[in-house]
Amino acid sequence: MDPFDILSALKDMQQSWKDRPLELARRQADLALKLQEATLEELKEFLSVGKSETGSEPGRPDVLDALKSAGQIARRHHAVYQGWIRELIEQSAGLEGRQRERMLFWTRQVINGLSPSNYFWTNFSAVKRFLESNGESLAKGLKAFAEDLLDGRPLMRMADTRAFRVGRDIAATPGAVIFRNDLMELIQYEPTTRATYPVPVVFIQPWINKFYIFDLTAPMSFVRYLLDKGFTVFMISWKNPDAGMRNVTFEDYMLRGALRAVRIASSVCRGAPVHAAGYCIGGTALSALMAWLNREPPQGSQPFPVADWSLFSTLVDFSEPGDIGFFVTRQSVEWLEAAMRTQGYLSETYLELAFRLLGSDSLIWRNFTNSLLYGMPPPKSDLLFWNSDSTRLPAAMCSFYLREFYLNNRLVRKDSLVLGGRPIDLECIKQPLYAVGAQIDHICPWKGTFKVCDKVASPVRYVLSSEGHITGIVNPPSEVSKRKYWAGEARGAEDSDQWLGRQQEKRGSWWDDWAQWLASRSCSPGEPPAMGSPRHPPLERAPGRYVLED
């Protein structure tokens, strides 16, 4: 059972030291010496506890002093091991760059898990809390841990799931579902201004997690922000797949999801072409769709359905897939495909574990320590609530996505992919593009997202946002925000560092920059469109039913 193909990484490192036993023995001896030095230094400090001001004789350390010292020794040993293992990997002969990075990633997971702060007796703060609360802190933590285990959450919950309710506190912007098929619901939001731009915004949301990442609590809602700026907004809410959807493909998401949403939104808005925007995998689907549409564009007076397109933390070139690429090898994909043949989908448990491992310090171990060892309740965070609302992936779509994009990188190879009966060539795309990357994104590294700039024929405005994959995109304007961004034209640019060196740092949120970019391509505001149309009448209030399904 090795779904992440970790053993192959360990085998690669073992092989690299197989022919150098003397050097490995020397390094092991050096490790033992460093551990001995760390222990002796800490023991000296421990024995000096309680010395009189004259320093004439030592005091008598109590049990707490001993526990504190034991924790400090453990932390120093942990730091020594961490440095030693990292150096061992970096000095491993025969490992290629990506192999070395993969080995570092997986050993970092082990090292993070072995941190002394994760264990009761070597976490002095946990012991102190236990004594000060007469054991109540640990009792609360064990109770929460047991509840999470019974609820199928062995990693412990990241957020207070009782603090929010979908449709009440989050995903609560007024609107209506105006279309539903077996794959998605299309939501149209009610206008908040007397006049709106005639060109609507259509969000192609990722189907990993639920759609409402752009409609969290009111101050964080991207949807509300755009509505208040005078835009008509549509958004896809995807159905959470079950075994009956095992044969749903990436092409289905592109054509029966994204394309259908674009065409319906356009028809509701009096035939206007749309501002199409895709986030993460939703942006990858939008990119493929734009190439598909440009392969056989409408003829005569029929307008092209998309006025411009925007990508948020999206990869089209998967040659630099970031840390998520460490999970994707041919062996791991074969293991997943075997599991999906039984279930019909990739489970939400696997996805949650994978994404939490990307930030295991904060998303696993800090959460574990706070909840179990300190007895603290999980935080009331709308972002973490959404992050915990995981979804499944259909088997056919997931297999295609991992093989053709991550392993084979075929989306950027001219005519290598055929979707919907048309060869896909990103160079066919001519419509203006606004692309956003996030500075510390481990899922879609910004330098990987930047590669779209020279893959399309479009005019490109690229924006680099501070923060990560989620917080760099969910980035509402705020007077107290310390966030920043860089923005500039990037058509045909190949070198991301050179591009960044030419840009001026700007304080605040890139949302305002995007809204201005959209407005300049939206014509003058006029009367808002009706909610739905005779062909696509409102079916029920937003957020609809698919988002509520487990």
Coordinates of C-alpha atoms in Angstrom, one line a residue:
M1 CA 0.0 0.0 0.0
D2 CA 2.0 3.0 -1.3
P3 CA -0.5 5.4 -3.0
F4 CA 2.1 8.2 -3.2
D5 CA 4.9 6.0 -4.4
I6 CA 7.1 7.0 -1.5
L7 CA 9.2 3.8 -1.4
S8 CA 10.6 4.4 -4.9
A9 CA 12.0 7.7 -3.6
L10 CA 13.7 6.0 -0.6
K11 CA 15.0 3.3 -2.9
D12 CA 16.6 5.9 -5.2
M13 CA 18.5 7.4 -2.2
Q14 CA 19.6 4.0 -0.9
Q15 CA 21.0 3.1 -4.3
S16 CA 23.0 6.4 -4.4
W17 CA 24.9 5.5 -1.2
K18 CA 25.3 1.8 -1.9
D19 CA 28.7 2.1 -3.4
R20 CA 30.0 4.6 -0.8
P21 CA 29.9 2.7 2.5
L22 CA 32.9 4.4 4.1
E23 CA 31.6 7.9 3.4
L24 CA 28.2 6.9 4.8
A25 CA 29.9 5.5 7.9
R26 CA 31.8 8.7 8.4
R27 CA 28.6 10.7 8.1
Q28 CA 26.9 8.4 10.7
A29 CA 29.8 8.9 13.1
D30 CA 29.5 12.7 12.6
L31 CA 25.8 12.4 13.4
A32 CA 26.5 10.6 16.6
L33 CA 29.1 13.2 17.6
K34 CA 26.6 16.1 17.0
L35 CA 23.9 14.4 19.0
Q36 CA 26.3 13.8 21.9
E37 CA 27.4 17.5 21.8
A38 CA 23.8 18.7 21.8
T39 CA 23.0 16.4 24.8
L40 CA 26.0 17.5 26.8
E41 CA 25.3 21.2 26.3
E42 CA 21.6 20.7 27.3
L43 CA 22.6 18.7 30.4
K44 CA 25.0 21.5 31.5
E45 CA 22.1 24.0 31.3
F46 CA 19.8 21.6 33.2
L47 CA 22.3 21.0 36.0
S48 CA 22.8 24.8 36.4
V49 CA 19.1 25.4 37.0
G50 CA 18.7 27.0 40.4
K51 CA 22.2 28.1 41.0
S52 CA 22.6 30.9 43.6
E53 CA 23.4 34.4 42.5
T54 CA 27.1 33.8 43.5
G55 CA 27.1 30.6 41.5
S56 CA 28.6 28.6 44.4
E57 CA 26.3 25.6 44.3
P58 CA 23.6 24.2 42.1
G59 CA 20.0 24.2 43.1
R60 CA 17.6 21.3 42.8
P61 CA 15.7 21.2 39.5
D62 CA 12.1 20.0 39.9
V63 CA 10.1 17.7 37.6
L64 CA 9.0 20.5 35.4
D65 CA 12.6 21.6 34.9
A66 CA 13.4 18.0 33.9
L67 CA 10.6 17.9 31.4
K68 CA 11.5 21.2 30.0
S69 CA 15.1 20.1 29.6
A70 CA 14.0 16.8 28.0
G71 CA 11.9 18.7 25.5
Q72 CA 14.8 21.0 24.7
I73 CA 17.1 18.0 24.2
A74 CA 14.5 16.4 21.9
R75 CA 14.2 19.6 19.8
R76 CA 18.0 19.9 19.5
H77 CA 18.3 16.3 18.4
H78 CA 15.4 16.8 16.0
A79 CA 17.2 19.8 14.4
V80 CA 20.5 17.8 14.2
Y81 CA 18.7 14.9 12.4
Q82 CA 16.9 17.3 10.1
G83 CA 20.1 19.0 9.0
W84 CA 21.9 15.6 8.7
I85 CA 19.3 14.0 6.5
R86 CA 18.9 17.0 4.3
E87 CA 22.7 17.1 3.7
L88 CA 22.7 13.3 3.1
I89 CA 20.1 13.8 0.3
E90 CA 21.8 16.8 -1.2
Q91 CA 25.1 14.9 -1.4
S92 CA 23.5 11.7 -2.8
A93 CA 25.2 10.9 -6.1
G94 CA 23.3 10.0 -9.2
L95 CA 20.0 11.6 -8.1
E96 CA 18.6 14.0 -10.7
G97 CA 17.2 17.3 -9.7
R98 CA 13.5 16.3 -9.6
Q99 CA 14.4 13.0 -7.8
R100 CA 16.3 14.9 -5.2
E101 CA 13.5 17.4 -4.6
R102 CA 11.0 14.5 -4.3
M103 CA 13.2 12.8 -1.7
L104 CA 13.6 16.0 0.2
F105 CA 9.8 16.5 0.2
W106 CA 9.0 13.1 1.6
T107 CA 11.7 13.1 4.2
R108 CA 10.4 16.5 5.2
Q109 CA 7.0 14.9 5.9
V110 CA 8.7 12.3 8.2
I111 CA 10.8 14.9 9.9
N112 CA 7.7 17.2 10.5
G113 CA 5.8 14.3 11.9
L114 CA 8.7 13.5 14.3
S115 CA 8.9 17.0 15.7
P116 CA 9.0 16.9 19.5
S117 CA 6.2 19.4 19.7
N118 CA 3.8 16.8 18.3
Y119 CA 4.3 14.6 21.4
F120 CA 3.0 15.2 24.9
W121 CA 6.0 14.6 27.1
T122 CA 8.4 16.5 24.8
N123 CA 6.0 19.5 24.5
F124 CA 6.5 21.5 27.6
S125 CA 3.6 23.8 26.9
A126 CA 1.2 20.8 26.6
V127 CA 2.4 19.4 30.0
K128 CA 2.1 22.8 31.6
R129 CA -1.4 23.3 30.3
F130 CA -2.3 19.8 31.5
L131 CA -1.1 20.6 35.1
E132 CA -2.7 24.1 35.1
S133 CA -6.1 22.7 34.0
N134 CA -6.0 19.6 36.2
G135 CA -5.9 17.5 33.1
E136 CA -8.8 19.1 31.4
S137 CA -6.8 20.3 28.4
L138 CA -5.7 16.7 27.4
A139 CA -9.2 15.3 28.2
K140 CA -10.8 17.8 25.8
G141 CA -8.2 17.0 23.2
L142 CA -8.7 13.2 23.5
K143 CA -12.5 13.7 23.3
A144 CA -12.2 15.8 20.1
F145 CA -9.7 13.3 18.6
A146 CA -12.1 10.4 19.3
E147 CA -15.1 12.3 17.8
D148 CA -13.0 13.1 14.7
L149 CA -12.0 9.4 14.3
L150 CA -15.6 8.3 14.6
D151 CA -16.5 10.9 12.0
G152 CA -13.9 9.6 9.6
R153 CA -11.4 12.4 10.2
P154 CA -8.1 10.8 11.4
L155 CA -6.2 14.0 10.8
M156 CA -8.5 16.0 13.0
R157 CA -10.7 18.8 11.7
M158 CA -9.1 22.1 10.7
A159 CA -12.1 24.3 11.3
D160 CA -15.2 24.5 13.5
T161 CA -17.8 22.9 11.2
R162 CA -20.6 24.2 13.4
A163 CA -19.6 27.8 13.0
F164 CA -20.8 28.1 9.4
R165 CA -23.6 26.8 7.3
V166 CA -23.6 26.8 3.5
G167 CA -26.4 29.1 2.3
R168 CA -26.5 31.0 5.6
D169 CA -23.0 32.3 6.4
I170 CA -21.1 31.3 3.3
A171 CA -22.3 30.8 -0.3
A172 CA -25.1 33.1 0.9
T173 CA -25.0 35.8 -1.9
P174 CA -28.6 36.1 -3.3
G175 CA -29.0 34.4 -6.6
A176 CA -30.7 31.6 -8.4
V177 CA -29.9 28.3 -10.1
I178 CA -31.0 28.8 -13.7
F179 CA -29.6 25.6 -15.2
R180 CA -28.9 22.1 -14.0
N181 CA -27.6 18.9 -15.7
D182 CA -26.1 15.8 -14.3
L183 CA -22.7 17.5 -14.0
M184 CA -23.3 21.0 -12.8
E185 CA -25.6 23.8 -11.7
L186 CA -25.3 27.3 -13.1
I187 CA -25.9 30.1 -10.6
Q188 CA -26.8 33.7 -11.6
Y189 CA -26.4 36.2 -8.9
E190 CA -28.8 39.1 -8.3
P191 CA -27.4 42.6 -9.2
T192 CA -26.6 45.0 -6.4
T193 CA -26.3 48.1 -8.6
R194 CA -29.0 49.9 -10.6
A195 CA -26.9 49.6 -13.8
T196 CA -24.6 46.7 -14.8
Y197 CA -22.0 46.1 -17.5
P198 CA -23.5 44.3 -20.5
V199 CA -20.7 41.7 -20.5
P200 CA -21.1 39.1 -17.7
V201 CA -18.5 37.3 -15.7
V202 CA -18.7 33.5 -15.8
F203 CA -16.6 31.6 -13.2
I204 CA -15.4 28.1 -14.2
Q205 CA -14.8 26.9 -10.7
P206 CA -12.4 24.0 -9.8
W207 CA -14.2 20.7 -9.1
I208 CA -11.7 19.8 -6.4
N209 CA -13.6 21.2 -3.3
K210 CA -16.8 23.1 -3.6
F211 CA -17.5 26.2 -5.7
Y212 CA -18.0 28.7 -2.9
I213 CA -14.3 29.6 -2.5
F214 CA -15.3 32.8 -4.3
D215 CA -18.4 33.3 -2.1
L216 CA -17.2 33.0 1.5
T217 CA -18.5 35.3 4.2
A218 CA -19.5 38.7 2.9
P219 CA -16.2 40.5 3.5
M220 CA -14.3 37.8 1.7
S221 CA -16.7 37.2 -1.2
F222 CA -15.3 37.7 -4.6
V223 CA -18.8 37.5 -6.0
R224 CA -20.2 40.3 -3.8
Y225 CA -17.2 42.4 -4.7
L226 CA -17.9 42.1 -8.5
L227 CA -21.6 42.6 -8.1
D228 CA -20.9 45.9 -6.2
K229 CA -18.6 46.9 -9.1
G230 CA -21.6 46.6 -11.5
F231 CA -20.9 43.2 -13.0
T232 CA -23.4 40.4 -13.7
V233 CA -21.9 37.2 -12.3
F234 CA -22.5 33.6 -13.1
M235 CA -20.8 30.6 -11.4
I236 CA -20.7 26.9 -11.9
S237 CA -21.4 24.6 -8.9
W238 CA -20.3 21.1 -9.8
K239 CA -21.9 17.9 -8.7
N240 CA -19.9 15.8 -6.2
P241 CA -19.3 12.6 -8.2
D242 CA -20.4 9.2 -7.1
A243 CA -19.8 5.7 -8.5
G244 CA -22.4 6.4 -11.2
M245 CA -20.2 9.1 -12.7
R246 CA -17.1 6.9 -13.1
N247 CA -17.1 7.5 -16.9
V248 CA -17.4 11.3 -16.8
T249 CA -14.4 12.7 -18.7
F250 CA -12.4 15.9 -18.7
E251 CA -14.0 16.6 -22.1
D252 CA -17.4 16.5 -20.3
Y253 CA -16.3 19.1 -17.8
M254 CA -15.1 21.3 -20.7
L255 CA -18.1 21.0 -23.0
R256 CA -21.1 20.0 -20.9
G257 CA -19.9 22.2 -18.0
A258 CA -17.8 25.2 -19.0
L259 CA -19.0 25.7 -22.6
R260 CA -22.7 25.2 -21.6
A261 CA -22.3 27.8 -18.8
V262 CA -20.7 30.3 -21.2
R263 CA -23.5 29.9 -23.8
I264 CA -26.3 30.1 -21.2
A265 CA -24.8 33.2 -19.6
S266 CA -24.4 34.9 -23.0
S267 CA -28.1 34.1 -23.9
V268 CA -29.4 35.5 -20.6
C269 CA -27.3 38.7 -21.2
R270 CA -28.9 39.5 -24.6
G271 CA -26.2 37.5 -26.6
A272 CA -23.2 39.4 -25.2
P273 CA -19.9 37.5 -25.2
V274 CA -18.7 36.8 -21.7
H275 CA -15.7 37.4 -19.4
A276 CA -14.7 33.8 -18.7
A277 CA -12.6 33.1 -15.7
G278 CA -11.2 29.8 -14.4
Y279 CA -9.4 28.9 -11.2
C280 CA -6.9 26.1 -10.8
I281 CA -8.2 23.0 -12.7
G282 CA -11.2 25.1 -13.8
G283 CA -8.7 27.4 -15.6
T284 CA -7.0 24.4 -17.2
A285 CA -10.5 23.4 -18.6
L286 CA -11.1 27.0 -19.7
S287 CA -7.7 27.0 -21.5
A288 CA -8.6 23.8 -23.4
L289 CA -12.0 25.2 -24.2
M290 CA -10.5 28.5 -25.6
A291 CA -8.3 26.4 -27.9
W292 CA -11.3 24.3 -28.9
L293 CA -13.4 27.3 -29.7
N294 CA -10.6 29.0 -31.7
R295 CA -10.0 25.9 -33.8
E296 CA -13.4 26.4 -35.5
P297 CA -14.5 29.9 -34.6
P298 CA -18.1 31.1 -35.4
Q299 CA -18.6 32.2 -39.0
G300 CA -20.3 35.3 -40.3
S301 CA -22.1 37.7 -38.0
Q302 CA -22.2 35.2 -35.0
P303 CA -19.9 36.6 -32.3
F304 CA -17.2 34.6 -30.6
P305 CA -18.8 33.6 -27.2
V306 CA -15.9 34.8 -25.0
A307 CA -14.7 38.4 -25.0
D308 CA -11.7 37.7 -22.9
W309 CA -10.5 35.1 -20.4
S310 CA -8.8 35.0 -17.0
L311 CA -6.8 32.4 -15.3
F312 CA -6.2 32.2 -11.5
S313 CA -3.4 30.0 -10.3
T314 CA -3.7 27.8 -13.4
L315 CA -1.2 25.5 -15.1
V316 CA -1.3 24.8 -18.8
D317 CA 2.3 23.8 -19.0
F318 CA 2.9 21.0 -16.4
S319 CA 6.7 20.8 -16.7
E320 CA 7.0 22.6 -13.4
P321 CA 4.0 21.2 -11.4
G322 CA 5.3 22.2 -7.9
D323 CA 5.0 20.0 -4.8
I324 CA 1.8 18.4 -6.0
G325 CA 4.0 16.7 -8.7
F326 CA 5.8 14.7 -6.0
F327 CA 2.6 12.7 -5.6
V328 CA 2.3 11.9 -9.3
T329 CA 4.5 9.2 -10.7
R330 CA 3.5 6.4 -13.2
Q331 CA 3.5 4.0 -10.3
S332 CA 1.2 6.1 -8.1
V333 CA -1.2 6.8 -11.0
E334 CA -1.4 3.0 -11.7
W335 CA -2.2 2.5 -8.0
L336 CA -4.9 5.2 -8.1
E337 CA -6.4 3.7 -11.2
A338 CA -6.7 0.3 -9.6
A339 CA -8.4 1.9 -6.6
M340 CA -10.8 3.9 -8.8
R341 CA -11.8 0.8 -10.8
T342 CA -13.4 -0.4 -7.6
Q343 CA -14.9 2.8 -6.4
G344 CA -15.5 4.7 -9.6
Y345 CA -13.9 7.8 -8.2
L346 CA -10.9 9.2 -6.4
S347 CA -12.0 9.6 -2.8
E348 CA -12.1 12.9 -0.9
T349 CA -10.0 11.3 1.8
Y350 CA -7.1 10.8 -0.5
L351 CA -7.4 14.4 -1.9
E352 CA -7.6 15.9 1.6
L353 CA -4.5 14.0 2.8
A354 CA -2.6 15.0 -0.3
F355 CA -3.4 18.7 -0.1
R356 CA -2.8 18.8 3.7
L357 CA 0.6 17.2 3.2
L358 CA 1.6 20.1 1.0
G359 CA 1.5 22.3 4.1
S360 CA 1.8 19.6 6.8
D361 CA 3.4 22.0 9.4
S362 CA 0.2 24.1 9.5
L363 CA -2.5 21.9 8.1
I364 CA -1.7 18.7 10.0
W365 CA 0.8 19.0 12.9
R366 CA 0.0 22.5 14.2
N367 CA -3.6 21.6 14.0
F368 CA -3.0 18.2 15.8
T369 CA -1.0 19.9 18.5
N370 CA -3.5 22.6 19.2
S371 CA -6.5 20.3 19.1
L372 CA -5.2 17.1 20.8
L373 CA -2.4 18.2 23.1
Y374 CA -3.6 21.7 24.1
G375 CA -7.4 20.9 24.0
M376 CA -8.1 24.0 21.9
P377 CA -11.3 24.2 19.8
P378 CA -10.7 24.3 16.0
P379 CA -10.7 27.9 14.6
K380 CA -13.8 29.6 13.2
S381 CA -12.3 30.2 9.7
D382 CA -14.4 30.4 6.5
L383 CA -11.3 29.5 4.4
L384 CA -10.5 26.4 6.5
F385 CA -14.2 25.4 6.5
W386 CA -14.1 25.5 2.7
N387 CA -10.8 23.7 2.6
S388 CA -12.3 20.9 4.7
D389 CA -15.4 20.5 2.3
S390 CA -13.7 18.0 0.0
T391 CA -15.0 16.4 -3.1
R392 CA -14.4 13.3 -5.2
L393 CA -13.1 13.1 -8.7
P394 CA -14.6 10.8 -11.4
A395 CA -12.3 7.9 -12.4
A396 CA -12.1 8.6 -16.1
M397 CA -11.5 12.3 -15.7
C398 CA -8.9 11.9 -12.9
S399 CA -6.9 9.3 -14.9
F400 CA -6.9 11.4 -18.0
Y401 CA -5.9 14.6 -16.0
L402 CA -3.0 12.9 -14.2
R403 CA -1.6 11.1 -17.3
E404 CA -2.1 13.5 -20.1
F405 CA -1.3 16.7 -18.2
Y406 CA 1.0 15.9 -15.2
L407 CA 2.8 12.9 -16.7
N408 CA 2.8 13.6 -20.5
N409 CA 2.2 17.4 -20.5
R410 CA 0.2 17.2 -23.7
L411 CA -1.9 20.3 -23.3
V412 CA 1.0 22.5 -24.5
R413 CA 2.0 20.2 -27.4
K414 CA 0.4 21.4 -30.6
D415 CA -2.5 19.1 -31.7
S416 CA -1.3 16.4 -29.3
L417 CA -4.7 16.3 -27.6
V418 CA -8.1 15.9 -29.3
L419 CA -11.1 17.0 -27.3
G420 CA -14.6 17.1 -28.6
G421 CA -13.4 16.1 -32.0
R422 CA -10.9 19.0 -32.4
P423 CA -7.1 19.0 -32.0
I424 CA -6.1 21.4 -29.2
D425 CA -3.6 24.1 -30.0
L426 CA -3.2 26.9 -27.4
E427 CA -1.4 29.1 -30.0
C428 CA -4.8 29.5 -31.8
I429 CA -6.1 31.5 -28.8
K430 CA -6.3 35.3 -29.7
Q431 CA -8.7 36.7 -27.1
P432 CA -7.1 38.9 -24.3
L433 CA -5.9 37.1 -21.3
Y434 CA -5.5 38.2 -17.7
A435 CA -3.5 35.6 -15.7
V436 CA -2.7 35.6 -12.0
G437 CA -0.1 33.6 -10.1
A438 CA 0.6 33.4 -6.4
Q439 CA 4.0 33.9 -5.0
I440 CA 4.2 31.0 -2.6
D441 CA 1.8 28.7 -4.4
H442 CA 2.8 25.0 -3.8
I443 CA 0.0 23.6 -6.0
C444 CA 0.5 25.8 -9.1
P445 CA 3.8 27.5 -8.8
W446 CA 3.7 31.0 -10.2
K447 CA 6.6 30.4 -12.6
G448 CA 4.6 27.5 -13.9
T449 CA 1.5 29.6 -14.4
F450 CA 3.6 32.3 -16.1
K451 CA 4.4 29.8 -18.9
V452 CA 1.0 30.5 -20.5
C453 CA 2.3 33.9 -21.6
D454 CA 4.3 32.5 -24.5
K455 CA 2.0 29.6 -25.3
V456 CA -0.9 31.7 -26.6
A457 CA -1.3 34.4 -29.3
S458 CA -3.3 36.5 -26.9
P459 CA -2.4 39.9 -25.5
V460 CA -1.5 38.9 -21.9
R461 CA -1.6 40.9 -18.6
Y462 CA 0.1 38.9 -15.9
V463 CA -0.3 39.5 -12.2
L464 CA 1.8 38.1 -9.4
S465 CA 0.0 38.1 -6.1
S466 CA 1.7 37.7 -2.7
E467 CA 0.5 34.7 -0.5
G468 CA -0.4 31.2 -1.7
H469 CA -2.7 29.2 -3.8
I470 CA -5.9 30.2 -1.9
T471 CA -5.0 33.4 0.0
G472 CA -3.2 34.9 -3.1
I473 CA -6.5 34.6 -5.1
V474 CA -9.1 35.2 -2.3
N475 CA -7.6 38.6 -1.7
P476 CA -10.3 41.2 -0.9
P477 CA -9.2 44.9 -0.8
S478 CA -8.6 46.1 2.8
E479 CA -7.1 49.2 4.4
V480 CA -5.2 47.0 6.9
S481 CA -4.0 44.4 4.3
K482 CA -0.3 44.0 4.0
R483 CA -0.6 42.1 0.7
K484 CA 1.0 43.2 -2.5
Y485 CA 1.1 42.4 -6.2
W486 CA 3.0 43.0 -9.4
A487 CA 1.2 43.5 -12.7
G488 CA 2.3 44.2 -16.3
E489 CA 2.0 43.2 -19.9
A490 CA 3.6 39.8 -20.6
R491 CA 2.6 38.7 -24.1
G492 CA 5.3 36.3 -25.5
A493 CA 7.4 36.6 -22.3
E494 CA 9.4 33.5 -21.5
D495 CA 11.6 34.5 -18.5
S496 CA 9.5 35.1 -15.4
D497 CA 12.3 36.6 -13.4
Q498 CA 13.1 39.1 -16.0
W499 CA 9.4 40.1 -16.3
L500 CA 9.2 40.5 -12.5
G501 CA 12.3 42.6 -12.5
R502 CA 10.6 45.1 -14.7
Q503 CA 7.4 45.5 -12.6
Q504 CA 6.7 47.9 -9.8
E505 CA 5.5 46.5 -6.5
K506 CA 1.9 47.6 -5.7
R507 CA 0.3 47.5 -2.3
G508 CA -3.2 46.0 -1.8
S509 CA -5.4 43.6 -3.7
W510 CA -5.1 42.8 -7.4
W511 CA -8.9 42.5 -7.5
D512 CA -9.2 46.3 -8.2
D513 CA -6.7 45.9 -11.1
W514 CA -8.8 43.0 -12.6
A515 CA -12.1 44.9 -12.2
Q516 CA -10.6 47.9 -14.1
W517 CA -9.3 45.5 -16.8
L518 CA -12.7 43.9 -17.2
A519 CA -14.6 47.3 -17.1
S520 CA -12.4 48.6 -20.0
R521 CA -13.7 45.6 -22.1
S522 CA -17.4 45.8 -21.0
C523 CA -19.0 48.8 -22.8
S524 CA -21.2 51.3 -20.9
P525 CA -23.4 50.0 -18.0
G526 CA -27.1 49.6 -18.6
E527 CA -30.2 47.9 -17.3
P528 CA -29.4 44.6 -15.5
P529 CA -30.5 41.4 -17.3
A530 CA -33.4 39.5 -15.9
M531 CA -32.8 36.6 -13.6
G532 CA -32.7 33.7 -16.0
S533 CA -34.7 33.6 -19.2
P534 CA -37.8 31.9 -20.6
R535 CA -35.5 29.1 -21.8
H536 CA -33.6 29.0 -18.6
P537 CA -35.9 30.1 -15.8
P538 CA -34.8 30.2 -12.1
L539 CA -35.1 26.6 -10.7
E540 CA -34.3 27.4 -7.0
R541 CA -32.5 29.8 -4.8
A542 CA -28.7 29.9 -4.7
P543 CA -26.5 28.1 -3.6
G544 CA -28.6 25.2 -5.1
R545 CA -28.6 21.6 -4.2
Y546 CA -25.3 20.1 -5.5
V547 CA -23.2 22.1 -3.1
L548 CA -25.1 20.5 -0.2
E549 CA -24.5 16.9 -1.3
D550 CA -21.9 14.9 0.5

